[in-house]
mmCIF file of C-alpha atoms in Angstrom:
data_model
loop_
_atom_site.group_PDB
_atom_site.id
_atom_site.type_symbol
_atom_site.label_atom_id
_atom_site.label_comp_id
_atom_site.label_asym_id
_atom_site.label_seq_id
_atom_site.Cartn_x
_atom_site.Cartn_y
_atom_site.Cartn_z
ATOM 1 C CA MET A 265 -29.613 60.135 -44.116
ATOM 2 C CA ASP A 266 -31.764 57.538 -42.371
ATOM 3 C CA GLN A 267 -28.663 55.922 -40.982
ATOM 4 C CA GLN A 268 -27.437 59.294 -39.626
ATOM 5 C CA ALA A 269 -30.663 59.597 -37.749
ATOM 6 C CA THR A 270 -29.844 56.481 -35.756
ATOM 7 C CA ILE A 271 -26.850 58.061 -34.073
ATOM 8 C CA THR A 272 -28.002 58.901 -30.579
ATOM 9 C CA GLY A 273 -26.234 60.541 -27.669
ATOM 10 C CA SER A 274 -25.887 57.231 -25.873
ATOM 11 C CA ARG A 275 -24.298 55.610 -28.917
ATOM 12 C CA PHE A 276 -21.958 58.552 -29.242
ATOM 13 C CA LEU A 277 -20.994 58.160 -25.620
ATOM 14 C CA ALA A 278 -20.400 54.424 -26.095
ATOM 15 C CA THR A 279 -18.248 55.124 -29.140
ATOM 16 C CA LEU A 280 -16.250 57.590 -27.033
ATOM 17 C CA MET A 281 -15.788 55.044 -24.259
ATOM 18 C CA VAL A 282 -14.509 52.425 -26.655
ATOM 19 C CA CYS A 283 -12.161 55.011 -28.133
ATOM 20 C CA LEU A 284 -10.834 55.913 -24.654
ATOM 21 C CA ALA A 285 -10.477 52.197 -23.804
ATOM 22 C CA VAL A 286 -8.233 51.858 -26.945
ATOM 23 C CA LEU A 287 -6.123 54.855 -25.815
ATOM 24 C CA PHE A 288 -5.911 53.453 -22.271
ATOM 25 C CA ALA A 289 -4.713 50.057 -23.584
ATOM 26 C CA ALA A 290 -2.186 51.892 -25.786
ATOM 27 C CA SER A 291 -0.998 53.853 -22.724
ATOM 28 C CA LEU A 292 -0.404 50.586 -20.805
ATOM 29 C CA ALA A 293 1.477 49.189 -23.831
ATOM 30 C CA VAL A 294 3.648 52.319 -24.101
ATOM 31 C CA LYS A 295 4.447 52.155 -20.424
ATOM 32 C CA ARG A 296 5.424 48.456 -20.714
ATOM 33 C CA LEU A 297 7.554 49.060 -23.883
ATOM 34 C CA THR A 298 9.409 52.009 -22.285
ATOM 35 C CA ALA A 299 10.203 50.221 -19.053
ATOM 36 C CA HIS A 300 13.901 50.237 -20.045
ATOM 37 C CA THR A 301 14.520 53.775 -21.309
ATOM 38 C CA VAL A 302 17.974 55.200 -20.840
ATOM 39 C CA SER A 303 17.158 57.010 -17.562
ATOM 40 C CA ARG A 304 15.507 53.842 -16.159
ATOM 41 C CA ARG A 305 18.416 51.659 -17.100
ATOM 42 C CA LEU A 306 20.852 54.056 -15.504
ATOM 43 C CA LEU A 307 18.804 54.130 -12.339
ATOM 44 C CA ALA A 308 18.642 50.281 -12.304
ATOM 45 C CA GLU A 309 22.436 50.135 -12.729
ATOM 46 C CA THR A 310 22.774 52.579 -9.846
ATOM 47 C CA GLN A 311 20.936 50.159 -7.599
ATOM 48 C CA GLU A 312 23.637 47.560 -8.371
ATOM 49 C CA ALA A 313 26.575 49.887 -7.712
ATOM 50 C CA SER A 314 26.718 49.846 -3.871
ATOM 51 C CA TYR A 315 30.558 49.395 -4.258
ATOM 52 C CA ALA A 316 31.074 52.774 -5.834
ATOM 53 C CA GLN A 317 33.240 55.269 -4.051
ATOM 54 C CA ILE A 318 33.500 57.852 -6.815
ATOM 55 C CA ILE A 319 30.441 59.233 -8.679
ATOM 56 C CA ALA A 320 30.762 61.012 -12.049
ATOM 57 C CA LEU A 321 27.829 63.235 -12.718
ATOM 58 C CA GLY A 322 26.846 65.516 -15.597
ATOM 59 C CA ASN A 323 25.310 65.512 -19.021
ATOM 60 C CA SER A 324 26.421 63.795 -22.265
ATOM 61 C CA LEU A 325 29.918 65.272 -22.097
ATOM 62 C CA MET A 326 30.546 63.314 -18.888
ATOM 63 C CA ARG A 327 28.556 60.314 -20.010
ATOM 64 C CA SER A 328 30.654 59.861 -23.112
ATOM 65 C CA GLY A 329 33.872 61.289 -21.607
ATOM 66 C CA PHE A 330 34.220 59.414 -18.318
ATOM 67 C CA VAL A 331 35.502 55.849 -18.412
ATOM 68 C CA PRO A 332 35.444 54.387 -14.900
ATOM 69 C CA ASP A 333 38.054 51.712 -15.615
ATOM 70 C CA ALA A 334 40.475 54.314 -17.075
ATOM 71 C CA PHE A 335 39.909 56.687 -14.203
ATOM 72 C CA ALA A 336 40.380 54.059 -11.427
ATOM 73 C CA PRO A 337 41.243 50.581 -12.619
ATOM 74 C CA PRO A 338 39.643 47.685 -10.674
ATOM 75 C CA ALA A 339 41.704 46.273 -7.852
ATOM 76 C CA ALA A 340 41.272 42.717 -9.267
ATOM 77 C CA PRO A 341 40.465 41.530 -12.810
ATOM 78 C CA GLN A 342 36.930 40.414 -11.961
ATOM 79 C CA SER A 343 36.006 43.296 -9.693
ATOM 80 C CA ASN A 344 34.492 46.650 -10.441
ATOM 81 C CA SER A 345 36.167 50.057 -10.737
ATOM 82 C CA PRO A 346 35.455 52.103 -7.583
ATOM 83 C CA ALA A 347 34.177 54.874 -9.915
ATOM 84 C CA PHE A 348 30.643 54.864 -11.335
ATOM 85 C CA ASN A 349 29.411 56.963 -14.286
ATOM 86 C CA LEU A 350 26.040 58.391 -13.223
ATOM 87 C CA ALA A 351 25.983 61.020 -15.996
ATOM 88 C CA LEU A 352 22.982 61.158 -18.351
ATOM 89 C CA GLY A 353 22.979 62.411 -21.998
ATOM 90 C CA ALA A 354 20.747 65.349 -22.665
ATOM 91 C CA SER A 355 20.173 66.127 -19.049
ATOM 92 C CA THR A 356 20.183 69.397 -17.127
ATOM 93 C CA PRO A 357 21.042 70.000 -13.402
ATOM 94 C CA PRO A 358 17.465 68.981 -12.136
ATOM 95 C CA GLU A 359 17.732 65.579 -13.741
ATOM 96 C CA GLN A 360 21.324 65.233 -12.495
ATOM 97 C CA LEU A 361 20.132 66.188 -9.028
ATOM 98 C CA LEU A 362 17.605 63.297 -9.134
ATOM 99 C CA LEU A 363 20.233 60.864 -10.293
ATOM 100 C CA LEU A 364 22.606 62.008 -7.558
ATOM 101 C CA ARG A 365 19.883 61.394 -4.910
ATOM 102 C CA ALA A 366 19.363 57.941 -6.281
ATOM 103 C CA GLY A 367 23.109 57.394 -6.329
ATOM 104 C CA LEU A 368 23.530 58.611 -2.739
ATOM 105 C CA ARG A 369 20.857 56.151 -1.520
ATOM 106 C CA ALA A 370 22.428 53.214 -3.342
ATOM 107 C CA MET A 371 26.161 54.026 -2.780
ATOM 108 C CA PRO A 372 26.838 54.343 0.914
ATOM 109 C CA LYS A 373 30.689 54.167 0.274
ATOM 110 C CA ALA A 374 30.679 57.263 -1.972
ATOM 111 C CA ARG A 375 33.439 59.717 -0.992
ATOM 112 C CA LEU A 376 34.038 61.867 -4.140
ATOM 113 C CA LEU A 377 31.711 63.526 -6.590
ATOM 114 C CA LEU A 378 32.996 64.538 -9.938
ATOM 115 C CA TYR A 379 30.635 66.951 -11.643
ATOM 116 C CA GLY A 380 31.358 67.765 -15.307
ATOM 117 C CA PHE A 381 29.906 70.908 -16.950
ATOM 118 C CA TYR A 382 30.493 73.211 -19.853
ATOM 119 C CA ASP A 383 29.426 76.739 -20.830
ATOM 120 C CA PHE A 384 26.763 78.192 -18.531
ATOM 121 C CA GLN A 385 25.222 75.035 -17.137
ATOM 122 C CA LEU A 386 25.894 76.173 -13.515
ATOM 123 C CA THR A 387 24.366 79.628 -13.652
ATOM 124 C CA ASP A 388 21.658 79.573 -16.297
ATOM 125 C CA PRO A 389 18.222 79.269 -14.707
ATOM 126 C CA VAL A 390 16.507 76.046 -15.694
ATOM 127 C CA SER A 391 13.121 76.338 -17.321
ATOM 128 C CA PHE A 392 11.124 73.933 -19.417
ATOM 129 C CA ALA A 393 8.097 73.967 -21.713
ATOM 130 C CA SER A 394 6.043 70.823 -21.727
ATOM 131 C CA ALA A 395 7.255 70.111 -25.251
ATOM 132 C CA ASP A 396 10.879 69.976 -23.924
ATOM 133 C CA LEU A 397 10.275 67.029 -21.725
ATOM 134 C CA ILE A 398 11.000 64.223 -24.106
ATOM 135 C CA GLY A 399 13.910 61.831 -24.282
ATOM 136 C CA ASN A 400 16.051 61.525 -21.213
ATOM 137 C CA HIS A 401 14.052 64.392 -19.544
ATOM 138 C CA ASP A 402 11.397 61.674 -18.954
ATOM 139 C CA ILE A 403 13.053 61.080 -15.553
ATOM 140 C CA LEU A 404 11.350 64.348 -14.423
ATOM 141 C CA TYR A 405 8.031 62.647 -14.852
ATOM 142 C CA TYR A 406 8.611 59.647 -12.604
ATOM 143 C CA GLN A 407 11.538 60.107 -10.239
ATOM 144 C CA GLU A 408 10.562 62.345 -7.311
ATOM 145 C CA PRO A 409 8.553 64.654 -9.574
ATOM 146 C CA GLU A 410 7.231 66.922 -6.864
ATOM 147 C CA PHE A 411 10.660 67.398 -5.414
ATOM 148 C CA ALA A 412 12.315 68.147 -8.809
ATOM 149 C CA ARG A 413 9.639 70.666 -9.695
ATOM 150 C CA ARG A 414 11.192 72.979 -7.079
ATOM 151 C CA PHE A 415 14.263 73.252 -9.243
ATOM 152 C CA TYR A 416 12.989 74.313 -12.636
ATOM 153 C CA GLN A 417 10.428 76.822 -13.960
ATOM 154 C CA MET A 418 7.423 76.256 -16.095
ATOM 155 C CA SER A 419 4.538 78.412 -17.211
ATOM 156 C CA ARG A 420 1.137 77.717 -15.670
ATOM 157 C CA TYR A 421 -0.054 76.176 -18.837
ATOM 158 C CA ASP A 422 3.018 73.883 -19.080
ATOM 159 C CA ALA A 423 2.833 73.054 -15.324
ATOM 160 C CA ALA A 424 -0.802 71.954 -15.827
ATOM 161 C CA ALA A 425 0.180 69.909 -18.838
ATOM 162 C CA PHE A 426 3.093 68.393 -16.854
ATOM 163 C CA GLU A 427 0.697 67.233 -14.061
ATOM 164 C CA ILE A 428 -1.538 65.503 -16.669
ATOM 165 C CA ASP A 429 1.334 64.041 -18.698
ATOM 166 C CA ARG A 430 3.108 62.464 -15.726
ATOM 167 C CA ARG A 431 0.088 60.433 -14.816
ATOM 168 C CA LEU A 432 -0.352 58.896 -18.273
ATOM 169 C CA GLY A 433 2.334 56.718 -19.793
ATOM 170 C CA ILE A 434 1.193 57.474 -23.352
ATOM 171 C CA LEU A 435 2.033 61.175 -22.756
ATOM 172 C CA SER A 436 5.030 60.979 -20.411
ATOM 173 C CA GLU A 437 6.876 58.497 -22.639
ATOM 174 C CA ARG A 438 5.758 60.056 -25.933
ATOM 175 C CA GLY A 439 9.427 61.026 -26.696
ATOM 176 C CA ALA A 440 10.402 57.375 -26.820
ATOM 177 C CA VAL A 441 7.752 56.637 -29.400
ATOM 178 C CA TRP A 442 8.481 59.714 -31.391
ATOM 179 C CA GLY A 443 12.206 58.896 -31.327
ATOM 180 C CA LYS A 444 11.678 55.606 -32.994
ATOM 181 C CA VAL A 445 9.536 57.267 -35.655
ATOM 182 C CA GLU A 446 12.200 59.909 -36.086
ATOM 183 C CA LEU A 447 14.894 57.187 -36.546
ATOM 184 C CA VAL A 448 12.750 55.545 -39.223
ATOM 185 C CA ARG A 449 12.226 58.918 -40.860
ATOM 186 C CA ARG A 450 15.952 59.607 -40.936
ATOM 187 C CA ALA A 451 16.755 56.118 -42.288
ATOM 188 C CA ILE A 452 14.275 56.764 -45.142
ATOM 189 C CA SER A 453 15.698 60.235 -45.861
ATOM 190 C CA GLN A 454 19.188 58.648 -45.965
ATOM 191 C CA GLN A 455 18.326 56.472 -48.942
ATOM 192 C CA GLY A 456 20.723 57.259 -51.780
ATOM 193 C CA MET A 457 22.401 60.008 -49.755
ATOM 194 C CA PRO A 458 25.985 60.150 -48.414
ATOM 195 C CA THR A 459 26.193 58.553 -44.933
ATOM 196 C CA GLU A 460 25.961 61.022 -42.098
ATOM 197 C CA ALA A 461 28.464 60.995 -39.264
ATOM 198 C CA ARG A 462 26.843 59.611 -36.123
ATOM 199 C CA ASN A 463 27.781 58.835 -32.638
ATOM 200 C CA GLN A 464 26.062 57.248 -29.570
ATOM 201 C CA PHE A 465 23.853 60.296 -29.061
ATOM 202 C CA GLY A 466 22.694 60.994 -32.682
ATOM 203 C CA ARG A 467 23.813 62.958 -35.716
ATOM 204 C CA ALA A 468 27.203 64.504 -35.060
ATOM 205 C CA ALA A 469 26.268 67.661 -37.040
ATOM 206 C CA ASP A 470 23.343 68.342 -34.686
ATOM 207 C CA PHE A 471 25.537 69.139 -31.791
ATOM 208 C CA THR A 472 26.826 72.336 -33.315
ATOM 209 C CA LEU A 473 23.251 73.642 -32.618
ATOM 210 C CA LEU A 474 24.054 73.433 -28.867
ATOM 211 C CA GLU A 475 26.821 76.051 -29.209
ATOM 212 C CA ALA A 476 26.430 79.764 -29.153
ATOM 213 C CA LYS A 477 25.831 81.235 -32.588
ATOM 214 C CA SER A 478 28.758 83.696 -32.436
ATOM 215 C CA ARG A 479 31.521 84.815 -30.158
ATOM 216 C CA ASP A 480 29.617 88.126 -29.549
ATOM 217 C CA GLU A 481 26.667 86.291 -28.367
ATOM 218 C CA PHE A 482 28.784 84.072 -26.102
ATOM 219 C CA GLU A 483 30.543 87.094 -24.574
ATOM 220 C CA GLN A 484 27.253 88.774 -23.859
ATOM 221 C CA HIS A 485 26.101 85.610 -22.157
ATOM 222 C CA CYS A 486 29.348 85.542 -20.112
ATOM 223 C CA ALA A 487 28.755 89.126 -18.955
ATOM 224 C CA ALA A 488 25.220 88.333 -17.832
ATOM 225 C CA ALA A 489 26.111 85.075 -16.208
ATOM 226 C CA SER A 490 29.045 86.689 -14.270
ATOM 227 C CA GLN A 491 26.438 88.370 -12.138
ATOM 228 C CA ALA A 492 24.363 85.196 -11.448
ATOM 229 C CA PRO A 493 24.494 82.827 -8.504
ATOM 230 C CA LEU A 494 24.609 79.067 -8.934
ATOM 231 C CA ASN A 495 21.312 77.889 -10.141
ATOM 232 C CA ALA A 496 19.128 76.109 -7.559
ATOM 233 C CA PRO A 497 19.704 72.465 -8.735
ATOM 234 C CA ALA A 498 23.505 72.890 -8.981
ATOM 235 C CA ALA A 499 23.533 74.410 -5.393
ATOM 236 C CA GLU A 500 21.375 71.451 -4.185
ATOM 237 C CA ILE A 501 23.802 68.965 -5.812
ATOM 238 C CA ILE A 502 26.647 70.472 -3.769
ATOM 239 C CA SER A 503 24.573 70.578 -0.581
ATOM 240 C CA GLU A 504 23.282 67.027 -0.766
ATOM 241 C CA ALA A 505 26.693 65.625 -1.549
ATOM 242 C CA GLN A 506 28.404 67.545 1.241
ATOM 243 C CA GLN A 507 25.757 66.546 3.697
ATOM 244 C CA LYS A 508 26.868 62.926 3.169
ATOM 245 C CA GLY A 509 30.516 63.951 3.705
ATOM 246 C CA ILE A 510 31.393 63.653 0.006
ATOM 247 C CA ARG A 511 34.103 65.841 -1.457
ATOM 248 C CA VAL A 512 32.865 67.678 -4.510
ATOM 249 C CA VAL A 513 34.928 68.549 -7.643
ATOM 250 C CA PHE A 514 33.471 70.597 -10.421
ATOM 251 C CA ILE A 515 35.196 70.015 -13.788
ATOM 252 C CA VAL A 516 35.061 72.063 -16.978
ATOM 253 C CA MET A 517 34.917 69.236 -19.425
ATOM 254 C CA PRO A 518 37.385 68.893 -22.353
ATOM 255 C CA LEU A 519 36.080 70.605 -25.449
ATOM 256 C CA PRO A 520 37.300 70.559 -29.114
ATOM 257 C CA PRO A 521 39.991 73.115 -30.030
ATOM 258 C CA ARG A 522 37.480 74.960 -32.151
ATOM 259 C CA HIS A 523 35.108 75.512 -29.240
ATOM 260 C CA VAL A 524 38.064 76.598 -27.021
ATOM 261 C CA ARG A 525 39.424 78.988 -29.634
ATOM 262 C CA LEU A 526 36.048 80.420 -30.568
ATOM 263 C CA PHE A 527 34.563 80.822 -27.075
ATOM 264 C CA TYR A 528 36.910 79.939 -24.139
ATOM 265 C CA ASP A 529 39.806 82.122 -25.317
ATOM 266 C CA ALA A 530 37.492 85.112 -24.844
ATOM 267 C CA PRO A 531 38.392 87.353 -21.890
ATOM 268 C CA ALA A 532 34.741 87.326 -20.934
ATOM 269 C CA TRP A 533 34.987 83.575 -20.423
ATOM 270 C CA ALA A 534 38.043 83.978 -18.104
ATOM 271 C CA SER A 535 36.073 86.524 -16.128
ATOM 272 C CA TYR A 536 33.083 84.271 -15.919
ATOM 273 C CA GLN A 537 35.342 81.386 -14.764
ATOM 274 C CA ARG A 538 36.778 83.611 -11.959
ATOM 275 C CA HIS A 539 33.117 84.168 -10.867
ATOM 276 C CA ILE A 540 32.428 80.420 -10.940
ATOM 277 C CA ARG A 541 35.532 79.703 -8.937
ATOM 278 C CA GLN A 542 34.494 82.193 -6.286
ATOM 279 C CA LEU A 543 31.037 80.766 -6.048
ATOM 280 C CA LEU A 544 32.382 77.182 -5.814
ATOM 281 C CA GLY A 545 35.231 78.210 -3.435
ATOM 282 C CA ALA A 546 32.638 79.762 -1.107
ATOM 283 C CA SER A 547 30.870 76.396 -1.003
ATOM 284 C CA ASN A 548 34.132 74.501 -0.402
ATOM 285 C CA VAL A 549 33.945 72.877 -3.817
ATOM 286 C CA ALA A 550 37.116 72.225 -5.807
ATOM 287 C CA TYR A 551 37.329 73.469 -9.365
ATOM 288 C CA LEU A 552 39.236 71.869 -12.228
ATOM 289 C CA ASP A 553 39.519 73.389 -15.695
ATOM 290 C CA ALA A 554 40.042 70.451 -18.088
ATOM 291 C CA SER A 555 38.683 72.308 -21.155
ATOM 292 C CA ARG A 556 42.086 72.287 -22.858
ATOM 293 C CA TRP A 557 43.303 68.835 -21.837
ATOM 294 C CA ILE A 558 42.640 67.292 -25.222
ATOM 295 C CA PRO A 559 44.023 69.589 -27.891
ATOM 296 C CA ASP A 560 43.706 67.096 -30.770
ATOM 297 C CA ALA A 561 40.406 67.651 -32.702
ATOM 298 C CA ALA A 562 40.594 64.028 -33.918
ATOM 299 C CA LYS A 563 39.828 62.873 -30.360
ATOM 300 C CA PHE A 564 36.361 64.328 -30.464
ATOM 301 C CA GLY A 565 33.365 62.734 -32.183
ATOM 302 C CA ASP A 566 31.426 65.940 -32.876
ATOM 303 C CA ALA A 567 31.285 69.634 -31.721
ATOM 304 C CA LEU A 568 31.210 68.697 -28.049
ATOM 305 C CA HIS A 569 31.751 65.008 -27.210
ATOM 306 C CA LEU A 570 35.004 63.101 -26.781
ATOM 307 C CA SER A 571 35.527 60.006 -28.912
ATOM 308 C CA PRO A 572 36.147 56.707 -27.101
ATOM 309 C CA GLY A 573 39.919 57.254 -27.420
ATOM 310 C CA GLY A 574 39.682 60.843 -26.139
ATOM 311 C CA ALA A 575 37.479 59.637 -23.239
ATOM 312 C CA GLU A 576 40.134 57.071 -22.171
ATOM 313 C CA GLU A 577 42.834 59.816 -22.248
ATOM 314 C CA PHE A 578 40.778 62.295 -20.315
ATOM 315 C CA SER A 579 39.657 59.757 -17.692
ATOM 316 C CA ARG A 580 43.279 58.477 -17.185
ATOM 317 C CA ARG A 581 44.594 62.049 -16.727
ATOM 318 C CA LEU A 582 41.665 62.885 -14.389
ATOM 319 C CA GLY A 583 42.381 59.858 -12.357
ATOM 320 C CA GLN A 584 46.077 60.864 -12.107
ATOM 321 C CA SER A 585 44.967 64.347 -11.064
ATOM 322 C CA CYS A 586 42.763 63.070 -8.403
ATOM 323 C CA GLY A 587 45.102 60.462 -7.054
ATOM 324 C CA ASP A 588 43.480 58.437 -4.341
ATOM 325 C CA LEU A 589 40.593 59.553 -2.188
ATOM 326 C CA THR A 590 42.666 60.753 0.686
ATOM 327 C CA ARG A 591 44.550 63.260 -1.342
ATOM 328 C CA SER A 592 43.303 66.705 -2.259
ATOM 329 C CA CYS A 593 41.564 66.422 -5.608
ATOM 330 C CA GLY A 594 41.145 68.907 -8.393
ATOM 331 C CA GLY A 595 41.903 72.542 -7.448
ATOM 332 C CA GLU A 596 44.568 74.244 -9.494
ATOM 333 C CA MET B 70 -12.792 44.832 -65.985
ATOM 334 C CA GLY B 71 -16.265 45.966 -65.032
ATOM 335 C CA ASP B 72 -16.019 44.123 -61.733
ATOM 336 C CA ALA B 73 -12.638 45.723 -61.035
ATOM 337 C CA MET B 74 -14.047 49.128 -61.700
ATOM 338 C CA ASN B 75 -17.024 48.524 -59.462
ATOM 339 C CA LEU B 76 -14.736 47.279 -56.755
ATOM 340 C CA LEU B 77 -12.606 50.445 -57.020
ATOM 341 C CA THR B 78 -15.674 52.652 -56.919
ATOM 342 C CA TRP B 79 -16.922 50.738 -53.840
ATOM 343 C CA LEU B 80 -13.531 51.073 -52.209
ATOM 344 C CA THR B 81 -13.448 54.783 -52.905
ATOM 345 C CA GLN B 82 -16.951 55.145 -51.368
ATOM 346 C CA PHE B 83 -15.890 52.977 -48.420
ATOM 347 C CA LEU B 84 -12.797 55.075 -47.646
ATOM 348 C CA GLU B 85 -14.711 58.346 -48.093
ATOM 349 C CA TYR B 86 -17.353 57.103 -45.633
ATOM 350 C CA LEU B 87 -14.703 56.079 -43.134
ATOM 351 C CA GLY B 88 -12.988 59.470 -43.594
ATOM 352 C CA GLY B 89 -16.142 61.295 -43.032
ATOM 353 C CA SER B 90 -16.459 62.954 -46.446
ATOM 354 C CA ARG B 91 -19.497 60.866 -47.402
ATOM 355 C CA ASP B 92 -22.628 60.683 -45.322
ATOM 356 C CA ASN B 93 -24.161 57.439 -46.573
ATOM 357 C CA GLN B 94 -22.391 54.151 -46.337
ATOM 358 C CA PRO B 95 -21.787 52.202 -49.539
ATOM 359 C CA PRO B 96 -24.040 49.237 -50.294
ATOM 360 C CA GLY B 97 -22.851 46.179 -48.498
ATOM 361 C CA PHE B 98 -20.774 48.089 -45.898
ATOM 362 C CA PRO B 99 -20.220 45.424 -43.327
ATOM 363 C CA VAL B 100 -20.814 47.396 -40.124
ATOM 364 C CA ALA B 101 -23.925 49.408 -39.171
ATOM 365 C CA VAL B 102 -23.336 53.043 -38.386
ATOM 366 C CA ALA B 103 -24.966 52.428 -35.013
ATOM 367 C CA ASN B 104 -22.231 50.033 -33.984
ATOM 368 C CA PRO B 105 -20.302 51.911 -31.272
ATOM 369 C CA VAL B 106 -17.611 49.235 -30.930
ATOM 370 C CA PHE B 107 -16.519 49.572 -34.523
ATOM 371 C CA TRP B 108 -16.479 53.339 -34.490
ATOM 372 C CA GLY B 109 -14.787 53.501 -31.168
ATOM 373 C CA LEU B 110 -12.014 51.186 -32.357
ATOM 374 C CA TRP B 111 -11.758 53.168 -35.600
ATOM 375 C CA TRP B 112 -11.352 56.520 -33.906
ATOM 376 C CA GLY B 113 -9.059 55.001 -31.332
ATOM 377 C CA ALA B 114 -6.848 53.705 -34.128
ATOM 378 C CA LEU B 115 -6.866 57.089 -35.847
ATOM 379 C CA SER B 116 -5.964 58.784 -32.523
ATOM 380 C CA LEU B 117 -2.985 56.384 -32.134
ATOM 381 C CA VAL B 118 -1.764 57.078 -35.689
ATOM 382 C CA ILE B 119 -1.896 60.830 -34.938
ATOM 383 C CA TYR B 120 -0.076 60.246 -31.584
ATOM 384 C CA ILE B 121 2.668 58.260 -33.203
ATOM 385 C CA PHE B 122 3.382 60.685 -35.935
ATOM 386 C CA CYS B 123 2.757 64.075 -34.267
ATOM 387 C CA GLY B 124 6.291 64.418 -32.859
ATOM 388 C CA GLN B 125 7.879 65.503 -36.119
ATOM 389 C CA SER B 126 8.440 69.184 -34.936
ATOM 390 C CA SER B 127 10.233 68.046 -31.769
ATOM 391 C CA LYS B 128 13.966 68.883 -31.420
ATOM 392 C CA PHE B 129 15.584 65.468 -31.673
ATOM 393 C CA ILE B 130 19.204 66.374 -31.178
ATOM 394 C CA TYR B 131 19.880 63.390 -28.875
ATOM 395 C CA ILE B 132 18.403 60.036 -29.841
ATOM 396 C CA ASP B 133 20.017 57.670 -27.537
ATOM 397 C CA PHE B 134 16.883 55.872 -26.545
#
């Protein structure tokens, strides 16, 4: 008990300062170790792509589904394809808007924007909780964060947490650290178990979680979304591209036959698509429905994403549909 | 055998003291309780362990880091 009596306020404060110094050092270390996250690598590649004339934008469906060399083969063996894949897995329209803005700054020759989407990505309002901003959402913390905040909603509490998080590497890049721990956890849980199917984005089975739970739920969503305007980041993507004189084509990405049968064959989806076409038509944006282009389930790696073979086929066909930049692209 | 048991007892007391479930440090504890550097490093390390492992409830559908 005598030793307890030696703890004074100043010693406690000194202890606290040392503890904070440890956390500050850890924050610097995390920032350094996460200097090459997926979104940062993509932005760095964008800086080197001044040759690009065609930009492919979207989420993981476009990231895994668009092969620039298959879409538009390079003119010479050592040169680049004029197309550049600027899509980012696990991204939503606000992150895609930030990528497009970075792309437009780096690619002065861009003349065509191919934007891939599925389900209700164009009309659902975008809102985040602080806990959602992990993984590739990290771009929202560091790439024009004040600008991007205009395009998604947060509660007051989450907005305050966002402002703190984005200033501290240990918080803004927590997802990268947790992701590594999760991979270790999964590797341990796999010991002695049958191997799980995986692809470049994670466990294949996880992606069924991104689909609607039932056709009824999907149809109700269609009915509500058929009254909605384009969400703010999607409208801004169109506006910023057109301000640069870039032709914009929105593409319903190829989806597995099961998804098409279960959801896209519903009359409510056809009605929603008419609504989307009207909205896009009013903005002078071409619309291309490629959702049924790949009818072979074997050419998909999971419930949503094309396999490498399926991606080649889709990209080749998209390239044929688009022809060269001087021809009308897309529209059915 | 006796030495081993004493060591285990001391180790238990050492860990209990570090964990906060014991008020008095075991005999021969190498750091004085008044040393703020040691305790600052200790609590910093514990905070980092919590930080590293507290993301378990996050939805990790995509792990393409």
